[in-house]
């Protein structure tokens, strides 16, 4: 895949290849790591139901909007906005900034995952003792050097793939590894939901307690929709730009979120039943999967093997997302500054590594630094990107399609000039013009109060 504006553009090898690559960007640490702990922190079922509402109103709508802009312009995010309306290029710019900052924290967690592969290989989890597992995790993330070394390894892996181009490697491997992840998750989920005491966790995740819904739960759910679907930063625009006219965009805009949400729910059904079965605090935050999952593996036949395979697959899911995050800024710099792909990738990757270091240290030696609302550096970057920059990018995207470019133009592209039937066209137009921007704005203001 070639992301340079000026050259002959590649297209996805097949429809399935595109869906899997887009799902590969969407499915990542957002589903496996962030969804379970964010649900845990925000009232479980209450969060999940608001998440679904946001997904229906905002997720599908914006997924289609980004695909449409991408295929129409056949350009990267900044170029695409600029081509349709010159002074809107800055929206693409917000996206590039957001993706860069997200990658800086993403790499920290990616590093943790790599370390957990090593731990699984050496049998560290075999004890199954919860206190021990808690200590293992706490000692690792608060160590001043270890997590940074692993974070560097994650950045280097991402860099290696992005330098080499994407289609031959990632697209090919996605086809094998994504289904592999799915099957593994199914098996682990069965173990988790049949643990004694698991029912409480299933209830916590699926039965909403409506009294827990408030502004910050809604903002967390909105931010999670954006983060998990890779929306609001032009990544889906870029992916859509490699599509041919025969692809059914409205259908893709439904399939990708469905896969993404399916994986997130499975992750929730792996983590939360185990959390309750082992008496862990569901609101504990980012460490949730790193403590509960090893405990589940210890209770499974062939647990060590499962642990190794599972963390390897998590790493792969994370890489198919991180490459799309790095690619956003690489393709921008290559176009705007005329740097070579290699130079751009190396310099940007080095930068993202350095920016990530304070986030990593905020789990240990810098944990006393609270930047905003009592959040440490890591959580502040996460909040500012997922819950501020991405919704902002999404809001501007709605205004752009609904009021600047016009829904009629967008619909022409979505239906390929009427050749593909799009039954929900009227509904989609209404949502993108009125409902989605108002919903984003209201949630945004409520959540920031
Ligand atoms: N959607 C990815 C995940 O859930 C993360 C991501 C966000 C990737 C934004 C690209 C853009 O892990």
Coordinates of C-alpha atoms and ligand atoms in Angstrom, one line a residue:
X1 CA 0.0 0.0 0.0
X2 CA 1.4 3.3 -0.9
X3 CA 0.2 6.4 0.9
X4 CA 1.9 9.0 -1.2
X5 CA -0.6 11.4 -2.8
X6 CA 1.2 11.9 -6.1
X7 CA 1.8 8.4 -7.2
X8 CA -0.4 5.8 -8.8
X9 CA -2.4 4.6 -5.9
X10 CA -2.7 1.0 -4.8
X11 CA -6.0 -0.6 -4.1
X12 CA -6.9 -3.2 -1.6
X13 CA -6.4 -6.7 -2.9
X14 CA -9.9 -7.8 -2.2
X15 CA -13.0 -6.8 -0.4
X16 CA -12.3 -9.2 2.4
X17 CA -8.7 -7.8 2.5
X18 CA -10.1 -4.3 3.0
X19 CA -12.6 -5.3 5.7
X20 CA -9.9 -7.2 7.6
X21 CA -7.4 -4.4 7.4
X22 CA -10.0 -1.8 8.5
X23 CA -11.1 -4.1 11.2
X24 CA -7.4 -4.6 12.0
X25 CA -7.0 -0.9 12.6
X26 CA -10.2 -0.8 14.7
X27 CA -9.6 -4.0 16.7
X28 CA -6.7 -3.4 19.0
X29 CA -5.8 -2.5 22.6
X30 CA -9.0 -0.3 22.5
X31 CA -11.1 -3.5 22.5
X32 CA -9.0 -5.9 24.5
X33 CA -7.5 -3.6 27.1
X34 CA -9.4 -0.4 27.2
X35 CA -13.0 -1.5 26.8
X36 CA -13.1 -3.9 29.8
X37 CA -11.4 -1.5 32.2
X38 CA -13.4 1.6 31.0
X39 CA -16.6 -0.4 31.4
X40 CA -15.4 -1.5 34.8
X41 CA -14.7 2.1 35.8
X42 CA -18.0 3.5 34.5
X43 CA -20.7 1.3 35.9
X44 CA -20.5 -1.8 33.7
X45 CA -23.9 -2.2 32.0
X46 CA -24.6 1.5 32.2
X47 CA -21.5 2.2 30.2
X48 CA -22.2 -0.6 27.7
X49 CA -25.7 0.6 27.0
X50 CA -24.6 4.2 26.4
X51 CA -21.8 2.8 24.3
X52 CA -24.3 1.1 22.1
X53 CA -26.4 4.3 21.8
X54 CA -23.3 6.2 20.7
X55 CA -22.3 3.5 18.3
X56 CA -25.7 3.6 16.6
X57 CA -25.9 7.4 16.4
X58 CA -22.3 8.4 15.9
X59 CA -20.2 5.3 15.1
X60 CA -21.9 4.0 12.0
X61 CA -22.6 7.5 10.7
X62 CA -19.0 8.7 11.0
X63 CA -17.6 5.5 9.7
X64 CA -19.5 5.9 6.5
X65 CA -18.7 9.6 6.4
X66 CA -14.9 8.9 6.5
X67 CA -15.1 6.1 4.0
X68 CA -17.0 8.4 1.6
X69 CA -14.5 11.3 1.8
X70 CA -11.6 8.9 1.4
X71 CA -12.9 7.1 -1.7
X72 CA -14.1 10.3 -3.2
X73 CA -10.8 12.2 -3.0
X74 CA -8.4 9.2 -3.1
X75 CA -6.2 11.1 -0.7
X76 CA -4.8 11.0 2.8
X77 CA -6.8 12.9 5.5
X78 CA -5.3 16.4 5.2
X79 CA -5.2 16.2 1.4
X80 CA -8.8 14.9 1.3
X81 CA -10.3 17.8 3.3
X82 CA -8.2 20.3 1.4
X83 CA -9.3 18.9 -2.0
X84 CA -13.0 19.4 -1.1
X85 CA -12.6 22.7 0.7
X86 CA -9.3 24.3 1.0
X87 CA -9.5 25.9 4.4
X88 CA -10.7 22.7 6.1
X89 CA -7.4 21.0 5.9
X90 CA -6.8 21.8 9.5
X91 CA -9.4 19.2 10.5
X92 CA -7.1 16.6 9.0
X93 CA -4.3 18.3 11.0
X94 CA -6.2 17.8 14.3
X95 CA -6.4 14.1 13.3
X96 CA -2.7 13.8 12.7
X97 CA -1.9 15.4 16.0
X98 CA -4.4 13.1 17.8
X99 CA -3.1 9.9 16.2
X100 CA 0.5 10.9 17.1
X101 CA -0.3 11.5 20.7
X102 CA -2.4 8.4 20.9
X103 CA 0.5 6.4 19.5
X104 CA 2.7 7.7 22.3
X105 CA 0.5 6.1 25.0
X106 CA -0.4 3.1 22.8
X107 CA 3.2 2.1 22.6
X108 CA 3.5 2.1 26.4
X109 CA 0.8 -0.5 26.6
X110 CA 2.1 -2.3 23.6
X111 CA 5.4 -2.6 25.5
X112 CA 3.5 -4.1 28.5
X113 CA 2.0 -6.7 26.2
X114 CA 5.4 -7.7 24.8
X115 CA 6.7 -8.0 28.4
X116 CA 3.7 -10.2 29.2
X117 CA 4.6 -12.5 26.3
X118 CA 8.0 -13.0 27.9
X119 CA 6.5 -13.5 31.3
X120 CA 4.1 -16.1 29.9
X121 CA 7.0 -17.9 28.2
X122 CA 8.9 -18.1 31.4
X123 CA 5.9 -19.3 33.4
X124 CA 5.6 -16.3 35.7
X125 CA 1.8 -16.7 35.8
X126 CA 1.7 -20.3 36.8
X127 CA 1.2 -19.5 40.5
X128 CA -2.3 -18.2 39.9
X129 CA -2.0 -16.4 43.2
X130 CA -3.8 -13.1 42.8
X131 CA -1.6 -11.1 45.2
X132 CA 1.5 -12.3 43.5
X133 CA 0.1 -11.4 40.0
X134 CA -0.8 -8.0 41.3
X135 CA 2.7 -7.5 42.5
X136 CA 4.2 -8.8 39.3
X137 CA 2.2 -6.2 37.4
X138 CA 2.8 -3.3 39.8
X139 CA 6.5 -4.0 40.1
X140 CA 6.9 -4.1 36.3
X141 CA 5.0 -0.9 35.4
X142 CA 6.6 1.1 38.2
X143 CA 10.1 0.0 37.2
X144 CA 11.9 3.0 35.8
X145 CA 13.6 1.3 32.9
X146 CA 12.0 -2.0 32.0
X147 CA 8.7 -0.7 30.6
X148 CA 10.6 1.9 28.5
X149 CA 12.8 -0.8 27.0
X150 CA 9.7 -2.8 25.9
X151 CA 8.0 0.4 24.7
X152 CA 11.0 1.0 22.5
X153 CA 10.7 -2.6 21.1
X154 CA 7.0 -1.9 20.3
X155 CA 7.9 1.3 18.5
X156 CA 10.6 -0.4 16.6
X157 CA 8.2 -3.2 15.4
X158 CA 5.7 -0.6 14.3
X159 CA 8.4 1.4 12.5
X160 CA 9.7 -1.7 10.8
X161 CA 6.3 -2.5 9.3
X162 CA 5.5 1.0 8.3
X163 CA 8.8 1.5 6.5
X164 CA 8.3 -1.7 4.6
X165 CA 4.9 -0.8 3.3
X166 CA 1.7 -2.5 4.4
X167 CA -0.1 -4.6 1.8
X168 CA 2.3 -7.5 1.5
X169 CA 2.8 -8.0 5.2
X170 CA 0.0 -6.8 7.3
X171 CA -2.9 -7.5 4.9
X172 CA -1.6 -11.0 4.4
X173 CA -1.1 -11.8 8.1
X174 CA -4.4 -10.1 9.1
X175 CA -6.3 -12.7 7.2
X176 CA -4.8 -15.5 9.4
X177 CA -4.2 -13.8 12.7
X178 CA -7.5 -12.0 13.1
X179 CA -9.5 -15.2 12.9
X180 CA -7.0 -16.8 15.2
X181 CA -7.5 -14.1 17.8
X182 CA -11.3 -14.6 17.5
X183 CA -11.1 -18.4 18.1
X184 CA -8.7 -17.9 21.0
X185 CA -10.9 -15.4 22.6
X186 CA -13.9 -17.6 22.3
X187 CA -12.1 -20.4 24.1
X188 CA -10.9 -18.1 26.9
X189 CA -14.3 -16.6 27.2
X190 CA -15.8 -20.0 27.8
X191 CA -13.4 -20.6 30.6
X192 CA -14.0 -17.2 32.1
X193 CA -17.8 -17.3 32.1
X194 CA -17.8 -20.8 33.7
X195 CA -15.6 -19.8 36.6
X196 CA -17.4 -20.1 39.9
X197 CA -18.8 -16.7 40.7
X198 CA -18.6 -15.5 37.1
X199 CA -22.3 -14.7 36.9
X200 CA -21.9 -11.5 38.9
X201 CA -19.4 -10.2 36.4
X202 CA -21.7 -11.1 33.4
X203 CA -24.5 -9.2 35.2
X204 CA -22.2 -6.3 35.9
X205 CA -21.3 -6.0 32.2
X206 CA -24.7 -6.7 30.6
X207 CA -27.4 -5.5 33.0
X208 CA -27.4 -1.7 33.1
X209 CA -28.0 0.2 36.3
X210 CA -29.5 3.4 34.8
X211 CA -28.8 5.4 37.8
X212 CA -25.1 5.2 37.1
X213 CA -25.5 7.1 33.8
X214 CA -24.1 10.6 34.0
X215 CA -22.1 13.1 32.0
X216 CA -18.8 11.5 32.5
X217 CA -20.0 8.0 31.7
X218 CA -21.4 9.4 28.5
X219 CA -18.2 11.1 27.6
X220 CA -16.2 8.0 28.3
X221 CA -18.5 6.0 26.0
X222 CA -18.3 8.5 23.3
X223 CA -14.6 8.7 23.5
X224 CA -14.4 4.9 23.5
X225 CA -16.5 4.7 20.3
X226 CA -14.1 7.1 18.5
X227 CA -11.0 5.4 19.9
X228 CA -12.2 1.8 19.2
X229 CA -13.4 2.5 15.7
X230 CA -10.3 4.6 14.8
X231 CA -12.6 7.5 14.0
X232 CA -12.2 11.2 14.2
X233 CA -8.6 11.4 12.9
X234 CA -8.9 10.6 9.3
X235 CA -7.5 7.0 9.4
X236 CA -10.6 5.6 7.9
X237 CA -10.5 8.3 5.3
X238 CA -7.0 7.0 4.3
X239 CA -8.2 3.4 4.3
X240 CA -11.2 4.4 2.2
X241 CA -9.0 6.1 -0.3
X242 CA -7.7 2.7 -1.5
X243 CA -11.1 1.5 -2.3
X244 CA -12.6 1.0 -5.8
X245 CA -16.0 2.2 -6.8
X246 CA -17.5 -1.2 -6.6
X247 CA -17.2 -1.5 -2.8
X248 CA -20.5 -1.1 -1.0
X249 CA -19.5 1.6 1.5
X250 CA -22.7 1.6 3.6
X251 CA -22.4 -2.1 4.1
X252 CA -18.7 -1.8 5.1
X253 CA -19.7 1.0 7.5
X254 CA -21.9 -1.6 9.3
X255 CA -19.6 -4.6 9.1
X256 CA -16.5 -3.0 10.6
X257 CA -18.2 -1.6 13.7
X258 CA -20.0 -4.9 14.2
X259 CA -16.7 -6.8 14.2
X260 CA -15.1 -4.3 16.4
X261 CA -18.0 -4.3 18.9
X262 CA -18.2 -8.1 18.9
X263 CA -14.5 -8.3 19.9
X264 CA -14.9 -5.6 22.6
X265 CA -17.8 -7.5 24.1
X266 CA -15.9 -10.7 24.1
X267 CA -13.1 -9.0 25.9
X268 CA -15.5 -7.7 28.4
X269 CA -16.9 -11.2 28.9
X270 CA -13.4 -12.5 29.4
X271 CA -12.2 -9.9 31.9
X272 CA -15.2 -9.0 34.0
X273 CA -16.5 -12.5 35.0
X274 CA -12.9 -13.3 36.0
X275 CA -12.7 -10.0 37.9
X276 CA -15.7 -10.9 40.0
X277 CA -14.8 -14.6 40.3
X278 CA -11.4 -13.6 41.8
X279 CA -12.7 -10.7 43.8
X280 CA -10.7 -8.0 42.0
X281 CA -11.9 -4.4 42.0
X282 CA -13.5 -3.7 38.6
X283 CA -12.7 0.0 38.8
X284 CA -9.0 -0.5 39.1
X285 CA -8.2 0.8 35.6
X286 CA -5.6 0.1 33.0
X287 CA -4.0 -2.8 34.8
X288 CA -7.2 -4.9 34.7
X289 CA -6.4 -7.3 31.9
X290 CA -2.8 -7.7 33.0
X291 CA -3.9 -9.0 36.4
X292 CA -7.1 -10.9 35.7
X293 CA -6.1 -12.7 32.6
X294 CA -3.0 -14.4 34.0
X295 CA -5.3 -15.6 36.9
X296 CA -7.7 -17.1 34.4
X297 CA -4.9 -18.8 32.4
X298 CA -3.6 -20.4 35.6
X299 CA -7.0 -22.0 36.0
X300 CA -7.1 -23.5 32.5
X301 CA -5.7 -26.7 31.2
X302 CA -2.7 -25.8 29.1
X303 CA -2.9 -22.4 30.7
X304 CA 0.7 -21.4 29.9
X305 CA 0.3 -22.2 26.2
X306 CA -2.9 -20.2 26.1
X307 CA -1.2 -17.3 27.9
X308 CA 1.6 -17.2 25.3
X309 CA -0.7 -17.5 22.3
X310 CA -3.1 -15.0 23.7
X311 CA -0.6 -12.2 24.4
X312 CA 1.0 -12.9 21.0
X313 CA -2.3 -12.3 19.3
X314 CA -3.0 -9.2 21.4
X315 CA 0.4 -7.9 20.3
X316 CA -0.6 -8.5 16.7
X317 CA -4.0 -6.8 17.1
X318 CA -2.1 -3.9 18.7
X319 CA 0.4 -3.7 15.8
X320 CA -2.3 -3.6 13.1
X321 CA -3.6 -0.6 15.0
X322 CA -0.3 1.1 15.8
X323 CA 0.8 1.0 12.2
X324 CA -2.3 2.9 11.1
X325 CA -1.6 5.4 13.9
X326 CA 2.0 6.0 12.7
X327 CA 1.0 5.9 9.1
X328 CA -1.2 8.9 9.6
X329 CA 1.6 11.3 10.4
X330 CA 4.1 9.6 8.1
X331 CA 2.0 10.0 5.1
X332 CA 1.3 13.6 6.0
X333 CA 5.0 14.5 6.5
X334 CA 5.9 12.7 3.3
X335 CA 3.4 14.8 1.4
X336 CA 3.8 18.1 3.1
X337 CA 7.5 18.2 3.7
X338 CA 8.7 15.9 0.9
X339 CA 10.7 13.7 3.2
X340 CA 11.5 10.2 2.1
X341 CA 9.2 7.6 3.7
X342 CA 12.2 6.1 5.5
X343 CA 13.4 9.4 7.0
X344 CA 9.8 10.4 8.0
X345 CA 9.1 7.1 9.7
X346 CA 12.4 7.0 11.6
X347 CA 12.2 10.6 12.9
X348 CA 8.5 10.4 13.8
X349 CA 8.9 7.0 15.5
X350 CA 11.8 8.4 17.6
X351 CA 9.7 11.4 18.5
X352 CA 6.7 9.2 19.6
X353 CA 9.0 7.1 21.7
X354 CA 10.3 10.1 23.5
X355 CA 6.9 11.7 24.1
X356 CA 5.7 8.4 25.5
X357 CA 8.4 8.1 28.2
X358 CA 6.7 10.5 30.7
X359 CA 3.5 8.5 30.2
X360 CA 5.3 5.3 31.0
X361 CA 7.1 6.9 34.0
X362 CA 3.7 8.2 35.3
X363 CA 3.0 4.6 36.4
X364 CA 5.9 4.7 38.8
X365 CA 8.4 7.5 39.6
X366 CA 6.2 10.3 38.1
X367 CA 2.9 9.0 39.5
X368 CA 2.7 12.0 41.9
X369 CA 2.3 14.4 39.0
X370 CA -1.4 15.1 38.3
X371 CA -2.0 17.2 35.3
X372 CA -5.8 17.4 35.1
X373 CA -8.7 16.4 37.3
X374 CA -6.3 14.3 39.4
X375 CA -5.2 12.3 36.4
X376 CA -1.6 11.3 36.0
X377 CA 0.3 12.0 32.8
X378 CA -0.7 8.8 31.0
X379 CA -4.4 9.2 31.8
X380 CA -4.3 12.9 30.9
X381 CA -2.9 12.2 27.4
X382 CA -5.5 9.5 27.0
X383 CA -8.3 11.8 28.1
X384 CA -7.2 14.7 26.0
X385 CA -7.0 12.6 22.8
X386 CA -9.9 10.1 23.1
X387 CA -12.3 12.4 24.9
X388 CA -11.4 15.8 23.5
X389 CA -9.5 15.7 20.2
X390 CA -11.3 12.8 18.6
X391 CA -14.9 14.0 19.4
X392 CA -13.8 17.4 18.1
X393 CA -12.5 15.9 14.9
X394 CA -15.8 14.0 14.6
X395 CA -17.9 17.1 15.2
X396 CA -16.1 19.0 12.5
X397 CA -16.5 16.0 10.2
X398 CA -20.3 16.1 10.7
X399 CA -20.4 19.8 10.0
X400 CA -18.1 19.3 7.0
X401 CA -20.3 16.7 5.4
X402 CA -23.6 18.1 6.5
X403 CA -23.1 21.7 5.8
X404 CA -19.9 22.4 3.8
X405 CA -19.6 19.6 1.2
X406 CA -23.3 18.7 1.4
X407 CA -25.0 15.4 2.1
X408 CA -26.1 15.2 -1.6
X409 CA -22.6 15.0 -2.8
X410 CA -21.7 12.5 0.0
X411 CA -24.7 10.3 -0.9
X412 CA -23.7 10.3 -4.6
X413 CA -20.4 8.9 -3.6
X414 CA -21.8 6.5 -1.0
X415 CA -24.2 4.9 -3.5
X416 CA -21.8 5.2 -6.4
X417 CA -24.2 7.4 -8.3
X418 CA -27.2 5.3 -7.5
X419 CA -25.6 2.0 -8.5
X420 CA -25.6 0.7 -5.0
X421 CA -28.7 0.8 -3.0
X422 CA -28.5 2.7 0.3
X423 CA -31.8 2.3 2.1
X424 CA -30.8 4.3 5.1
X425 CA -29.8 7.4 3.0
X426 CA -32.4 9.7 4.4
X427 CA -31.8 8.6 8.0
X428 CA -28.0 8.9 7.6
X429 CA -28.3 12.4 6.2
X430 CA -30.5 13.5 9.0
X431 CA -28.2 12.0 11.6
X432 CA -25.1 13.5 10.2
X433 CA -26.6 17.0 9.8
X434 CA -28.4 17.3 13.1
X435 CA -28.3 14.4 15.5
X436 CA -24.7 13.4 15.6
X437 CA -23.2 16.9 15.9
X438 CA -25.7 17.8 18.6
X439 CA -25.1 14.6 20.4
X440 CA -21.3 15.0 20.3
X441 CA -21.6 18.6 21.4
X442 CA -23.9 17.9 24.3
X443 CA -22.0 14.9 25.6
X444 CA -18.8 16.9 25.2
X445 CA -20.0 19.8 27.3
X446 CA -21.7 17.6 29.8
X447 CA -18.6 15.4 30.2
X448 CA -16.2 18.3 30.6
X449 CA -18.2 20.1 33.3
Ligands
LIG1 N1 -8.9 1.5 17.2 C1 -7.7 1.1 17.8 C2 -7.9 0.2 19.0 O1 -9.1 0.0 19.4 C3 -6.8 2.2 18.2 C4 -6.7 3.3 17.2 C5 -7.3 4.5 17.5 C6 -6.2 3.0 16.0 C7 -7.3 5.4 16.5 C8 -6.2 3.9 15.0 C9 -6.7 5.2 15.3 O2 -7.0 -0.3 19.6

